[in-house]
Amino acid sequence: MSLQVDNIHKNFGSDDRLVEVLRGVSLEISAGGAVAIMGPSGSGKSTLLHIIGTLDPPISGKIIINGEEPFLLPEPELARFRNRVIGFVFQDHHLLPQYTVLENVLIPTLAFKQNGEDYEARARELLEKVGLSHRLDHRPAELSGGERQRVAFARALINKPSLLLCDEPTGNLDHATANSVASLLFELHKEEQNILIVVTHSMELAGRLENKYRLSEGILTKE
Ligand code: ADP
Ligand code: MG
């Protein structure tokens, strides 16, 4: 398991409205590594996370995940790669309101129905780890903010991703809930041995990660 981000550039717009968001960003993380990315609002943190998560290609530069260069894959294979290798957690939980907690966690497995894995058992196990075994049949609206984010962690981990990408995962939670949700995130990361990247405004959260980076003026620097 490894991640290599090599000299990424990204612009939005063109001509007099050109915004150079990333101006040569590089980063390397090996198995089990965990990093925080901080930086002012609008500095390109989400843009960088989207590129690492293979959701949006860079203008130039390379992303190499486990030795593979996903942006060289044609679209249907890229989507499968993303689904298999990358887990996302956003500031908003992005759970589907019409489905139960258990069903929400199983959604990323729908593409892999026929491979014989017992996804439901894994979903139940993850939901137990995040302390929600008693909420399997509840809908997102019946949960607290912290509980919804716990479901989002379980969903992000269901396919055993090599890479877990979190964009302000505690940004909408009160301080105490944010702390406990962050502790859970670190526990899950250690157990699953994935590579963890957390974008956060919280110095407290960033301080709990082994490596801290700052994105500013399109450049990523280690703190
Ligand atoms: P952060 O997550 O650090 O707050 P973002 O990555 O969301 O910052 O945005 C960085 C800059 O890129 C901002 O100036 C934003 O307006 C711009 N930007 C982001 N996405 C787009 C897009 N799809 N089209 C045009 N500009 C964008
Ligand atoms: Mg952002």
mmCIF file of C-alpha atoms and ligand atoms in Angstrom:
data_model
loop_
_atom_site.group_PDB
_atom_site.id
_atom_site.type_symbol
_atom_site.label_atom_id
_atom_site.label_comp_id
_atom_site.label_asym_id
_atom_site.label_seq_id
_atom_site.Cartn_x
_atom_site.Cartn_y
_atom_site.Cartn_z
ATOM 1 C CA MET A 1 0.000 0.000 0.000
ATOM 2 C CA SER A 2 1.432 3.333 -1.015
ATOM 3 C CA LEU A 3 0.476 6.707 -2.348
ATOM 4 C CA GLN A 4 2.635 8.909 -4.507
ATOM 5 C CA VAL A 5 1.497 12.374 -5.520
ATOM 6 C CA ASP A 6 3.950 13.781 -8.012
ATOM 7 C CA ASN A 7 4.065 17.453 -9.024
ATOM 8 C CA ILE A 8 0.324 18.020 -9.394
ATOM 9 C CA HIS A 9 -0.915 21.165 -11.088
ATOM 10 C CA LYS A 10 -4.555 22.199 -11.249
ATOM 11 C CA ASN A 11 -6.237 25.317 -12.656
ATOM 12 C CA PHE A 12 -9.850 26.373 -12.892
ATOM 13 C CA GLY A 13 -11.271 28.783 -15.458
ATOM 14 C CA SER A 14 -9.257 30.346 -18.277
ATOM 15 C CA ASP A 15 -7.746 33.576 -19.553
ATOM 16 C CA ASP A 16 -8.361 36.512 -17.199
ATOM 17 C CA ARG A 17 -10.416 34.265 -14.897
ATOM 18 C CA LEU A 18 -7.721 31.614 -14.536
ATOM 19 C CA VAL A 19 -7.213 30.378 -10.983
ATOM 20 C CA GLU A 20 -4.059 28.384 -10.374
ATOM 21 C CA VAL A 21 -5.107 26.288 -7.395
ATOM 22 C CA LEU A 22 -2.317 23.685 -7.203
ATOM 23 C CA ARG A 23 1.140 24.685 -8.425
ATOM 24 C CA GLY A 24 3.291 21.598 -8.100
ATOM 25 C CA VAL A 25 2.069 19.536 -5.157
ATOM 26 C CA SER A 26 3.988 16.403 -4.198
ATOM 27 C CA LEU A 27 3.406 14.001 -1.313
ATOM 28 C CA GLU A 28 4.393 10.441 -0.511
ATOM 29 C CA ILE A 29 2.751 8.217 2.066
ATOM 30 C CA SER A 30 3.548 4.581 2.733
ATOM 31 C CA ALA A 31 1.442 1.835 4.298
ATOM 32 C CA GLY A 32 -0.214 2.787 7.561
ATOM 33 C CA GLY A 33 0.706 6.458 7.218
ATOM 34 C CA ALA A 34 -1.580 9.209 8.424
ATOM 35 C CA VAL A 35 -1.363 12.879 7.494
ATOM 36 C CA ALA A 36 -3.314 16.045 8.144
ATOM 37 C CA ILE A 37 -3.647 18.738 5.491
ATOM 38 C CA MET A 38 -4.418 22.210 6.773
ATOM 39 C CA GLY A 39 -4.701 25.552 5.031
ATOM 40 C CA PRO A 40 -6.991 28.549 4.643
ATOM 41 C CA SER A 41 -10.408 28.278 3.057
ATOM 42 C CA GLY A 42 -10.103 28.318 -0.721
ATOM 43 C CA SER A 43 -6.466 27.135 -0.700
ATOM 44 C CA GLY A 44 -7.306 24.000 -2.696
ATOM 45 C CA LYS A 45 -7.528 21.315 0.000
ATOM 46 C CA SER A 46 -10.723 19.794 -1.373
ATOM 47 C CA THR A 47 -9.408 20.086 -4.917
ATOM 48 C CA LEU A 48 -6.278 18.146 -3.921
ATOM 49 C CA LEU A 49 -8.326 15.486 -2.112
ATOM 50 C CA HIS A 50 -10.575 15.079 -5.167
ATOM 51 C CA ILE A 51 -7.527 14.568 -7.378
ATOM 52 C CA ILE A 52 -5.946 12.057 -4.981
ATOM 53 C CA GLY A 53 -9.347 10.346 -4.820
ATOM 54 C CA THR A 54 -9.327 10.049 -8.642
ATOM 55 C CA LEU A 55 -12.568 12.062 -8.910
ATOM 56 C CA ASP A 56 -11.005 14.840 -10.977
ATOM 57 C CA PRO A 57 -7.824 14.655 -13.101
ATOM 58 C CA PRO A 58 -4.968 17.129 -12.617
ATOM 59 C CA ILE A 59 -3.718 19.318 -15.461
ATOM 60 C CA SER A 60 -0.315 17.742 -15.080
ATOM 61 C CA GLY A 61 1.470 15.481 -12.642
ATOM 62 C CA LYS A 62 0.849 11.935 -11.485
ATOM 63 C CA ILE A 63 -1.085 10.046 -8.861
ATOM 64 C CA ILE A 64 0.257 6.555 -8.191
ATOM 65 C CA ILE A 65 -1.681 4.321 -5.827
ATOM 66 C CA ASN A 66 -0.271 0.892 -4.988
ATOM 67 C CA GLY A 67 1.964 1.170 -8.048
ATOM 68 C CA GLU A 68 -0.970 1.862 -10.361
ATOM 69 C CA GLU A 69 -1.675 5.111 -12.169
ATOM 70 C CA PRO A 70 -5.480 5.293 -12.023
ATOM 71 C CA PHE A 71 -5.890 8.262 -14.391
ATOM 72 C CA LEU A 72 -4.506 6.069 -17.196
ATOM 73 C CA LEU A 73 -7.541 3.771 -16.832
ATOM 74 C CA PRO A 74 -10.600 4.224 -19.061
ATOM 75 C CA GLU A 75 -13.647 5.591 -17.200
ATOM 76 C CA PRO A 76 -15.538 2.393 -16.216
ATOM 77 C CA GLU A 77 -12.337 0.833 -14.865
ATOM 78 C CA LEU A 78 -11.389 4.048 -13.107
ATOM 79 C CA ALA A 79 -14.767 4.021 -11.330
ATOM 80 C CA ARG A 80 -14.209 0.415 -10.247
ATOM 81 C CA PHE A 81 -10.691 1.229 -9.070
ATOM 82 C CA ARG A 82 -12.019 4.165 -7.022
ATOM 83 C CA ASN A 83 -14.798 2.085 -5.511
ATOM 84 C CA ARG A 84 -12.409 -0.716 -4.560
ATOM 85 C CA VAL A 85 -9.356 1.252 -3.403
ATOM 86 C CA ILE A 86 -10.590 4.561 -1.981
ATOM 87 C CA GLY A 87 -12.930 5.438 0.874
ATOM 88 C CA PHE A 88 -14.307 8.959 1.264
ATOM 89 C CA VAL A 89 -15.711 10.803 4.244
ATOM 90 C CA PHE A 90 -16.998 14.339 3.707
ATOM 91 C CA GLN A 91 -18.035 17.115 6.070
ATOM 92 C CA ASP A 92 -21.645 16.233 5.348
ATOM 93 C CA HIS A 93 -22.375 12.567 5.815
ATOM 94 C CA HIS A 94 -23.911 12.128 2.315
ATOM 95 C CA LEU A 95 -26.051 9.239 3.561
ATOM 96 C CA LEU A 96 -29.123 8.415 1.493
ATOM 97 C CA PRO A 97 -32.194 9.369 3.548
ATOM 98 C CA GLN A 98 -34.516 6.667 2.201
ATOM 99 C CA TYR A 99 -32.208 3.792 3.213
ATOM 100 C CA THR A 100 -31.465 2.307 6.614
ATOM 101 C CA VAL A 101 -28.082 2.521 8.318
ATOM 102 C CA LEU A 102 -27.199 -1.032 7.249
ATOM 103 C CA GLU A 103 -28.283 -0.413 3.643
ATOM 104 C CA ASN A 104 -26.300 2.834 3.471
ATOM 105 C CA VAL A 105 -23.134 1.023 4.525
ATOM 106 C CA LEU A 106 -23.730 -1.646 1.870
ATOM 107 C CA ILE A 107 -24.200 0.783 -1.037
ATOM 108 C CA PRO A 108 -20.514 0.795 -2.143
ATOM 109 C CA THR A 109 -20.605 -3.014 -2.384
ATOM 110 C CA LEU A 110 -23.465 -3.135 -4.903
ATOM 111 C CA ALA A 111 -20.970 -3.114 -7.786
ATOM 112 C CA PHE A 112 -19.312 -6.281 -6.425
ATOM 113 C CA LYS A 113 -22.403 -8.379 -5.731
ATOM 114 C CA GLN A 114 -21.253 -11.559 -7.422
ATOM 115 C CA ASN A 115 -17.799 -12.047 -5.889
ATOM 116 C CA GLY A 116 -19.036 -14.148 -2.984
ATOM 117 C CA GLU A 117 -17.878 -11.918 -0.126
ATOM 118 C CA ASP A 118 -20.193 -11.653 2.830
ATOM 119 C CA TYR A 119 -20.557 -7.890 2.777
ATOM 120 C CA GLU A 120 -23.482 -7.861 5.131
ATOM 121 C CA ALA A 121 -21.394 -9.558 7.827
ATOM 122 C CA ARG A 122 -18.638 -6.966 7.320
ATOM 123 C CA ALA A 123 -21.180 -4.118 7.431
ATOM 124 C CA ARG A 124 -22.608 -5.419 10.710
ATOM 125 C CA GLU A 125 -19.111 -5.812 12.130
ATOM 126 C CA LEU A 126 -18.113 -2.262 11.137
ATOM 127 C CA LEU A 127 -21.344 -0.865 12.543
ATOM 128 C CA GLU A 128 -20.612 -2.675 15.774
ATOM 129 C CA LYS A 129 -17.115 -1.126 15.851
ATOM 130 C CA VAL A 130 -18.571 2.353 15.412
ATOM 131 C CA GLY A 131 -21.049 1.642 18.201
ATOM 132 C CA LEU A 132 -24.208 1.509 16.125
ATOM 133 C CA SER A 133 -25.294 -2.159 16.169
ATOM 134 C CA HIS A 134 -28.507 -1.040 17.822
ATOM 135 C CA ARG A 135 -29.320 1.359 14.958
ATOM 136 C CA LEU A 136 -29.098 -0.927 11.915
ATOM 137 C CA ASP A 137 -32.701 -0.373 10.810
ATOM 138 C CA HIS A 138 -32.822 3.349 11.573
ATOM 139 C CA ARG A 139 -32.805 6.001 8.856
ATOM 140 C CA PRO A 140 -30.234 8.835 8.847
ATOM 141 C CA ALA A 141 -32.849 11.392 9.983
ATOM 142 C CA GLU A 142 -33.266 9.394 13.208
ATOM 143 C CA LEU A 143 -29.566 9.708 14.125
ATOM 144 C CA SER A 144 -27.487 12.463 15.709
ATOM 145 C CA GLY A 145 -24.788 14.251 13.699
ATOM 146 C CA GLY A 146 -22.021 12.215 15.329
ATOM 147 C CA GLU A 147 -23.872 8.967 14.687
ATOM 148 C CA ARG A 148 -24.354 9.848 11.026
ATOM 149 C CA GLN A 149 -20.652 10.507 10.666
ATOM 150 C CA ARG A 150 -19.949 7.106 12.289
ATOM 151 C CA VAL A 151 -22.153 5.483 9.649
ATOM 152 C CA ALA A 152 -20.207 7.414 6.995
ATOM 153 C CA PHE A 153 -16.942 5.885 8.357
ATOM 154 C CA ALA A 154 -18.411 2.385 8.191
ATOM 155 C CA ARG A 155 -19.559 3.006 4.618
ATOM 156 C CA ALA A 156 -16.134 4.386 3.633
ATOM 157 C CA LEU A 157 -14.426 1.250 4.985
ATOM 158 C CA ILE A 158 -16.789 -1.427 3.695
ATOM 159 C CA ASN A 159 -14.624 -2.316 0.669
ATOM 160 C CA LYS A 160 -11.389 -2.315 2.745
ATOM 161 C CA PRO A 161 -9.897 0.695 0.929
ATOM 162 C CA SER A 162 -6.134 1.228 0.808
ATOM 163 C CA LEU A 163 -6.722 4.934 1.049
ATOM 164 C CA LEU A 164 -9.145 6.714 3.386
ATOM 165 C CA LEU A 165 -9.725 10.365 2.450
ATOM 166 C CA CYS A 166 -11.562 12.645 4.876
ATOM 167 C CA ASP A 167 -12.530 16.237 4.052
ATOM 168 C CA GLU A 168 -13.276 18.139 7.285
ATOM 169 C CA PRO A 169 -14.861 14.997 8.797
ATOM 170 C CA THR A 170 -15.637 16.687 12.114
ATOM 171 C CA GLY A 171 -16.406 20.144 10.709
ATOM 172 C CA ASN A 172 -20.129 19.962 11.482
ATOM 173 C CA LEU A 173 -19.847 18.436 14.955
ATOM 174 C CA ASP A 174 -19.655 19.997 18.394
ATOM 175 C CA HIS A 175 -16.306 19.841 20.155
ATOM 176 C CA ALA A 176 -16.907 16.770 22.336
ATOM 177 C CA THR A 177 -18.529 14.805 19.506
ATOM 178 C CA ALA A 178 -15.735 15.836 17.128
ATOM 179 C CA ASN A 179 -13.149 14.474 19.580
ATOM 180 C CA SER A 180 -14.840 11.124 19.989
ATOM 181 C CA VAL A 181 -15.519 10.762 16.251
ATOM 182 C CA ALA A 182 -11.842 11.588 15.561
ATOM 183 C CA SER A 183 -10.688 8.962 18.083
ATOM 184 C CA LEU A 184 -12.865 6.412 16.353
ATOM 185 C CA LEU A 185 -11.423 7.421 12.973
ATOM 186 C CA PHE A 186 -7.845 6.869 14.219
ATOM 187 C CA GLU A 187 -8.762 3.520 15.772
ATOM 188 C CA LEU A 188 -10.319 2.312 12.525
ATOM 189 C CA HIS A 189 -7.297 3.554 10.566
ATOM 190 C CA LYS A 190 -4.913 1.590 12.838
ATOM 191 C CA GLU A 191 -6.989 -1.573 12.672
ATOM 192 C CA GLU A 192 -7.442 -1.486 8.925
ATOM 193 C CA GLN A 193 -3.868 -0.293 8.192
ATOM 194 C CA ASN A 194 -4.997 2.030 5.426
ATOM 195 C CA ILE A 195 -3.380 5.306 4.431
ATOM 196 C CA LEU A 196 -5.306 8.149 6.045
ATOM 197 C CA ILE A 197 -5.484 11.729 4.808
ATOM 198 C CA VAL A 198 -7.533 14.199 6.836
ATOM 199 C CA VAL A 199 -8.228 17.721 5.653
ATOM 200 C CA THR A 200 -9.094 19.794 8.694
ATOM 201 C CA HIS A 201 -9.258 23.294 10.109
ATOM 202 C CA SER A 202 -8.894 21.915 13.597
ATOM 203 C CA MET A 203 -5.381 22.266 15.077
ATOM 204 C CA GLU A 204 -6.470 19.805 17.718
ATOM 205 C CA LEU A 205 -7.410 17.127 15.203
ATOM 206 C CA ALA A 206 -4.300 17.783 13.072
ATOM 207 C CA GLY A 207 -2.138 17.553 16.200
ATOM 208 C CA ARG A 208 -3.260 13.975 16.686
ATOM 209 C CA LEU A 209 -1.879 12.888 13.287
ATOM 210 C CA GLU A 210 1.749 11.894 12.802
ATOM 211 C CA ASN A 211 2.459 14.251 9.891
ATOM 212 C CA LYS A 212 1.071 17.689 9.222
ATOM 213 C CA TYR A 213 1.133 19.561 5.920
ATOM 214 C CA ARG A 214 -0.036 23.038 5.011
ATOM 215 C CA LEU A 215 -1.435 24.019 1.623
ATOM 216 C CA SER A 216 -0.948 27.672 0.814
ATOM 217 C CA GLU A 217 -0.608 29.563 -2.481
ATOM 218 C CA GLY A 218 -0.813 26.290 -4.373
ATOM 219 C CA ILE A 219 2.161 24.730 -2.583
ATOM 220 C CA LEU A 220 2.088 21.936 0.002
ATOM 221 C CA THR A 221 4.724 22.102 2.741
ATOM 222 C CA LYS A 222 5.443 19.864 5.686
ATOM 223 C CA GLU A 223 5.044 21.527 9.102
HETATM 224 P P1 ADP B 1 -10.599 24.486 0.109
HETATM 225 O O1 ADP B 1 -11.143 23.097 0.155
HETATM 226 O O2 ADP B 1 -9.178 24.596 0.577
HETATM 227 O O3 ADP B 1 -11.457 25.468 0.829
HETATM 228 P P2 ADP B 1 -11.186 24.282 -2.723
HETATM 229 O O4 ADP B 1 -10.324 23.201 -3.197
HETATM 230 O O5 ADP B 1 -12.625 23.965 -2.541
HETATM 231 O O6 ADP B 1 -10.569 24.963 -1.420
HETATM 232 O O7 ADP B 1 -11.114 25.484 -3.773
HETATM 233 C C1 ADP B 1 -9.891 26.085 -4.170
HETATM 234 C C2 ADP B 1 -10.131 27.186 -5.203
HETATM 235 O O8 ADP B 1 -10.544 26.601 -6.428
HETATM 236 C C3 ADP B 1 -11.208 28.181 -4.816
HETATM 237 O O9 ADP B 1 -10.805 29.444 -5.256
HETATM 238 C C4 ADP B 1 -12.407 27.696 -5.586
HETATM 239 O O10 ADP B 1 -13.271 28.757 -5.869
HETATM 240 C C5 ADP B 1 -11.809 27.114 -6.830
HETATM 241 N N1 ADP B 1 -12.590 25.983 -7.389
HETATM 242 C C6 ADP B 1 -12.788 24.797 -6.791
HETATM 243 N N2 ADP B 1 -13.526 23.981 -7.554
HETATM 244 C C7 ADP B 1 -13.814 24.682 -8.681
HETATM 245 C C8 ADP B 1 -14.544 24.405 -9.887
HETATM 246 N N3 ADP B 1 -15.112 23.214 -10.094
HETATM 247 N N4 ADP B 1 -14.609 25.376 -10.823
HETATM 248 C C9 ADP B 1 -14.013 26.562 -10.639
HETATM 249 N N5 ADP B 1 -13.307 26.894 -9.536
HETATM 250 C C10 ADP B 1 -13.211 25.974 -8.569
HETATM 251 MG MG MG B 2 -12.811 22.298 1.124
#
